[in-house]
Amino acid sequence: MSEEPIPLSGLTHYAYCPRRFALVHVEQEWSENALTARGKQQHERAHGGGSEERDGVKTLRALPLVSRQHGFAGVADVVELLPDGSPRPVEYKSSRIPKTNKPGHHAEDVQLCAQALCLEEMFGVSIPEGFIYHVASRKRREVKFTPELRAAVLRARDGIRELLRTRVLPPPAADDRCQFCSLFDACEPFAPRDFPPGYDPFSTGMDDPRFA
Ligand code: SF4
């Protein structure tokens, strides 16, 4: 694939909300809330680099990943090498284990699966599952790399490519996702957007033709 690789971290933003991806990667907005700050600390810890081995499982930290076939690149928090040498990606998230399947609640699964696609290409193996460690729940969640999840990864990649090409800001999700989104203020998801015909919200009274 000759195009620029899609950053793996961007897939989570896009799967959570395409507008969020556009604000971060197209409009260059970034705002930290308590959730993103905690997440960043945990990623920095996981990205400390190095490796260790316990019970025959080798743990690699901050492993660079790339898929030339699918067009992804990034860095894995952790990759575990099982005793037979096959890799499993492990991603650290500050959140709790999601209890519902509402939109955006499994956005990180898309990023994890994209990591697996990279590892499959790099190691020449098939990877059936990976894990997300939810720090707030102190638990690992197994994520199966089903055909549906793999298809969702490629859909997100294609959506991102289209967004980077058109550079059109998608409409806001304006739903449950917004209350946890650090970009709420920049995004203004609930601001009125439908104005009466002829009304220009950016004009002042002096140059508005209606007041001429
Ligand atoms: S505030 Fe809502 S609509 Fe805006 S980027 Fe975040 S999730 Fe998307």
Coordinates of N, CA, C and O in Angstrom, one line a residue, residues 19-97:
R19 N -16.0 12.1 14.3 CA -15.8 13.6 14.5 C -14.6 13.7 15.5 O -13.8 14.7 15.3
R20 N -14.5 12.9 16.5 CA -13.3 12.9 17.4 C -12.0 12.7 16.6 O -11.1 13.5 16.9
F21 N -12.0 11.8 15.8 CA -10.8 11.6 15.0 C -10.5 12.8 14.2 O -9.3 13.3 14.1
A22 N -11.5 13.4 13.5 CA -11.2 14.6 12.7 C -10.7 15.7 13.5 O -9.8 16.5 13.1
L23 N -11.3 15.9 14.7 CA -10.8 17.1 15.6 C -9.4 16.9 16.0 O -8.6 17.9 16.0
V24 N -9.0 15.6 16.2 CA -7.6 15.4 16.7 C -6.6 15.4 15.5 O -5.6 16.1 15.6
H25 N -7.0 14.7 14.4 CA -6.0 14.5 13.4 C -6.2 15.5 12.2 O -5.2 15.7 11.4
V26 N -7.3 16.1 12.0 CA -7.5 17.1 10.9 C -7.5 18.5 11.5 O -6.7 19.4 11.0
E27 N -8.2 18.8 12.6 CA -8.3 20.1 13.1 C -7.2 20.3 14.2 O -7.1 21.4 14.7
Q28 N -6.5 19.3 14.5 CA -5.4 19.4 15.5 C -5.9 19.9 16.9 O -5.2 20.6 17.6
E29 N -7.1 19.5 17.3 CA -7.5 19.8 18.6 C -7.1 18.7 19.5 O -7.2 17.5 19.2
W30 N -6.7 19.0 20.7 CA -6.5 17.9 21.7 C -6.7 18.6 23.1 O -6.1 19.6 23.4
S31 N -7.5 17.9 23.8 CA -7.8 18.4 25.1 C -7.7 17.3 26.1 O -8.2 16.2 25.8
E32 N -7.2 17.5 27.2 CA -7.1 16.4 28.2 C -8.1 16.5 29.2 O -8.4 17.6 29.7
N33 N -8.8 15.5 29.5 CA -9.6 15.4 30.7 C -9.0 14.4 31.6 O -7.9 13.8 31.4
A34 N -9.7 14.1 32.8 CA -9.1 13.2 33.7 C -8.8 11.8 33.1 O -7.8 11.2 33.4
L35 N -9.7 11.4 32.3 CA -9.6 10.1 31.7 C -8.4 10.0 30.8 O -7.6 9.0 30.8
T36 N -8.2 11.0 29.9 CA -7.1 10.9 29.0 C -5.8 11.1 29.7 O -4.8 10.5 29.3
A37 N -5.8 11.9 30.7 CA -4.5 12.1 31.5 C -4.1 10.8 32.1 O -2.9 10.4 32.1
R38 N -5.1 10.1 32.7 CA -4.8 8.8 33.4 C -4.3 7.8 32.3 O -3.3 7.1 32.5
G39 N -5.0 7.8 31.2 CA -4.6 6.9 30.1 C -3.2 7.1 29.7 O -2.5 6.2 29.4
K40 N -2.8 8.4 29.5 CA -1.5 8.8 29.0 C -0.4 8.3 30.0 O 0.6 7.7 29.6
Q41 N -0.7 8.4 31.3 CA 0.3 8.0 32.3 C 0.5 6.5 32.2 O 1.6 5.9 32.2
Q42 N -0.6 5.7 32.0 CA -0.5 4.3 31.9 C 0.2 3.8 30.6 O 1.0 2.9 30.6
H43 N -0.1 4.6 29.6 CA 0.6 4.2 28.3 C 2.1 4.5 28.4 O 2.9 3.7 27.9
E44 N 2.4 5.6 29.1 CA 3.9 5.9 29.2 C 4.6 4.8 30.0 O 5.7 4.4 29.7
R45 N 3.8 4.3 31.1 CA 4.4 3.2 31.9 C 4.6 2.0 31.0 O 5.6 1.4 31.0
A46 N 3.5 1.7 30.2 CA 3.6 0.5 29.4 C 4.6 0.6 28.3 O 5.3 -0.3 27.8
H47 N 4.8 1.9 27.8 CA 5.8 2.1 26.7 C 7.2 2.4 27.2 O 8.0 2.9 26.5
G48 N 7.5 1.9 28.4 CA 8.8 2.1 29.0 C 9.9 1.3 28.2 O 11.0 1.5 28.4
G49 N 9.4 0.3 27.4 CA 10.3 -0.5 26.6 C 10.8 -1.7 27.4 O 10.5 -1.9 28.6
G50 N 11.6 -2.5 26.8 CA 12.2 -3.7 27.4 C 11.4 -5.0 27.3 O 10.3 -5.0 26.7
S51 N 11.9 -6.0 28.0 CA 11.2 -7.3 27.9 C 11.4 -8.1 29.2 O 12.4 -7.8 30.0
E52 N 10.6 -9.0 29.5 CA 10.8 -9.9 30.7 C 10.1 -11.2 30.4 O 9.3 -11.3 29.4
E53 N 10.4 -12.2 31.1 CA 9.9 -13.6 30.9 C 9.4 -14.2 32.2 O 10.1 -14.1 33.2
R54 N 8.2 -14.8 32.1 CA 7.7 -15.4 33.3 C 6.8 -16.6 32.9 O 6.0 -16.5 32.0
D55 N 7.0 -17.8 33.5 CA 6.3 -19.0 33.1 C 6.3 -19.3 31.6 O 5.3 -19.7 31.0
G56 N 7.4 -19.0 31.0 CA 7.5 -19.3 29.5 C 6.9 -18.3 28.6 O 7.0 -18.4 27.4
V57 N 6.2 -17.2 29.2 CA 5.6 -16.2 28.4 C 6.6 -15.0 28.4 O 6.9 -14.4 29.5
K58 N 7.0 -14.5 27.2 CA 7.9 -13.4 27.2 C 7.1 -12.1 26.9 O 6.2 -12.1 26.1
T59 N 7.3 -11.1 27.7 CA 6.6 -9.8 27.5 C 7.5 -8.8 26.9 O 8.5 -8.4 27.4
L60 N 7.0 -8.3 25.7 CA 7.7 -7.2 25.0 C 7.0 -5.9 25.2 O 5.8 -5.9 24.9
R61 N 7.7 -4.9 25.5 CA 7.0 -3.6 25.7 C 7.4 -2.6 24.6 O 8.5 -2.7 24.1
A62 N 6.4 -1.8 24.2 CA 6.6 -0.7 23.2 C 7.2 -1.3 21.9 O 8.2 -0.8 21.4
L63 N 6.6 -2.3 21.4 CA 7.0 -2.9 20.2 C 6.5 -2.2 19.0 O 5.3 -2.0 18.8
P64 N 7.4 -1.7 18.1 CA 6.9 -1.0 16.9 C 6.1 -2.0 16.0 O 6.6 -3.1 15.8
L65 N 5.0 -1.6 15.4 CA 4.2 -2.5 14.6 C 3.9 -1.8 13.2 O 3.8 -0.6 13.1
V66 N 3.8 -2.6 12.2 CA 3.5 -2.1 10.9 C 2.8 -3.2 10.1 O 3.1 -4.4 10.3
S67 N 1.8 -2.8 9.3 CA 1.2 -3.7 8.3 C 1.3 -3.0 7.0 O 0.6 -2.0 6.8
R68 N 2.1 -3.5 6.1 CA 2.2 -2.9 4.7 C 0.9 -3.3 3.9 O 0.5 -2.5 3.1
Q69 N 0.4 -4.5 4.2 CA -0.8 -5.0 3.5 C -2.0 -4.1 3.8 O -2.7 -3.7 2.9
H70 N -2.2 -3.8 5.1 CA -3.4 -3.1 5.5 C -3.2 -1.6 5.7 O -4.1 -0.8 5.8
G71 N -1.9 -1.2 5.8 CA -1.6 0.3 5.9 C -1.8 0.8 7.3 O -2.4 1.9 7.5
F72 N -1.2 0.1 8.3 CA -1.3 0.6 9.7 C 0.2 0.7 10.2 O 1.0 0.0 9.8
A73 N 0.4 1.6 11.1 CA 1.7 1.6 11.9 C 1.4 2.2 13.2 O 0.5 3.0 13.4
G74 N 2.2 1.8 14.2 CA 2.1 2.3 15.5 C 3.0 1.5 16.5 O 4.0 0.9 16.1
V75 N 2.7 1.6 17.8 CA 3.5 1.0 18.8 C 2.5 0.2 19.7 O 1.5 0.8 20.1
A76 N 2.8 -1.1 20.0 CA 2.0 -1.9 20.9 C 2.4 -1.6 22.3 O 3.6 -1.5 22.6
D77 N 1.4 -1.4 23.2 CA 1.7 -1.3 24.7 C 2.6 -2.5 25.1 O 3.7 -2.4 25.6
V78 N 2.0 -3.7 24.9 CA 2.6 -5.0 25.3 C 2.3 -6.0 24.2 O 1.2 -6.1 23.7
V79 N 3.3 -6.8 23.9 CA 3.0 -8.0 23.1 C 3.6 -9.2 23.9 O 4.8 -9.2 24.3
E80 N 2.7 -10.2 24.2 CA 3.2 -11.4 24.9 C 3.5 -12.5 23.8 O 2.7 -12.7 22.9
L81 N 4.7 -13.1 24.0 CA 5.0 -14.2 23.2 C 4.8 -15.5 24.0 O 5.4 -15.7 25.0
L82 N 3.8 -16.3 23.5 CA 3.5 -17.6 24.2 C 4.7 -18.5 24.1 O 5.6 -18.3 23.2
P83 N 4.7 -19.6 24.9 CA 5.8 -20.6 24.8 C 6.1 -21.1 23.4 O 7.2 -21.4 23.0
D84 N 5.0 -21.2 22.5 CA 5.2 -21.6 21.1 C 5.7 -20.5 20.2 O 5.8 -20.7 19.0
G85 N 5.9 -19.3 20.8 CA 6.4 -18.2 20.0 C 5.4 -17.3 19.4 O 5.7 -16.3 18.8
S86 N 4.1 -17.7 19.5 CA 3.0 -16.9 18.8 C 2.7 -15.7 19.7 O 2.6 -15.7 20.9
P87 N 2.5 -14.5 19.0 CA 2.3 -13.3 19.7 C 0.8 -13.0 20.1 O -0.1 -13.4 19.3
R88 N 0.6 -12.3 21.2 CA -0.8 -11.8 21.6 C -0.6 -10.4 22.0 O 0.2 -10.0 22.9
P89 N -1.4 -9.4 21.3 CA -1.3 -8.0 21.8 C -2.1 -7.8 23.1 O -3.1 -8.4 23.3
V90 N -1.5 -6.9 23.9 CA -2.2 -6.5 25.1 C -2.2 -5.0 25.2 O -1.1 -4.4 25.2
E91 N -3.4 -4.4 25.3 CA -3.5 -3.0 25.3 C -3.9 -2.5 26.7 O -4.8 -3.2 27.3
Y92 N -3.3 -1.5 27.2 CA -3.7 -0.9 28.5 C -4.7 0.2 28.3 O -4.4 1.2 27.6
K93 N -5.8 0.2 29.0 CA -6.8 1.3 29.0 C -7.1 1.7 30.4 O -7.3 0.8 31.3
S94 N -7.3 3.0 30.7 CA -7.6 3.4 32.0 C -9.0 3.1 32.4 O -9.4 3.2 33.6
S95 N -9.9 2.8 31.5 CA -11.3 2.7 31.7 C -11.6 1.4 32.4 O -10.8 0.5 32.6
R96 N -12.9 1.4 32.8 CA -13.5 0.1 33.4 C -13.9 -0.8 32.2 O -14.0 -0.3 31.1
I97 N -14.1 -2.1 32.5 CA -14.6 -3.0 31.5 C -16.0 -2.5 31.1 O -16.9 -2.3 31.9

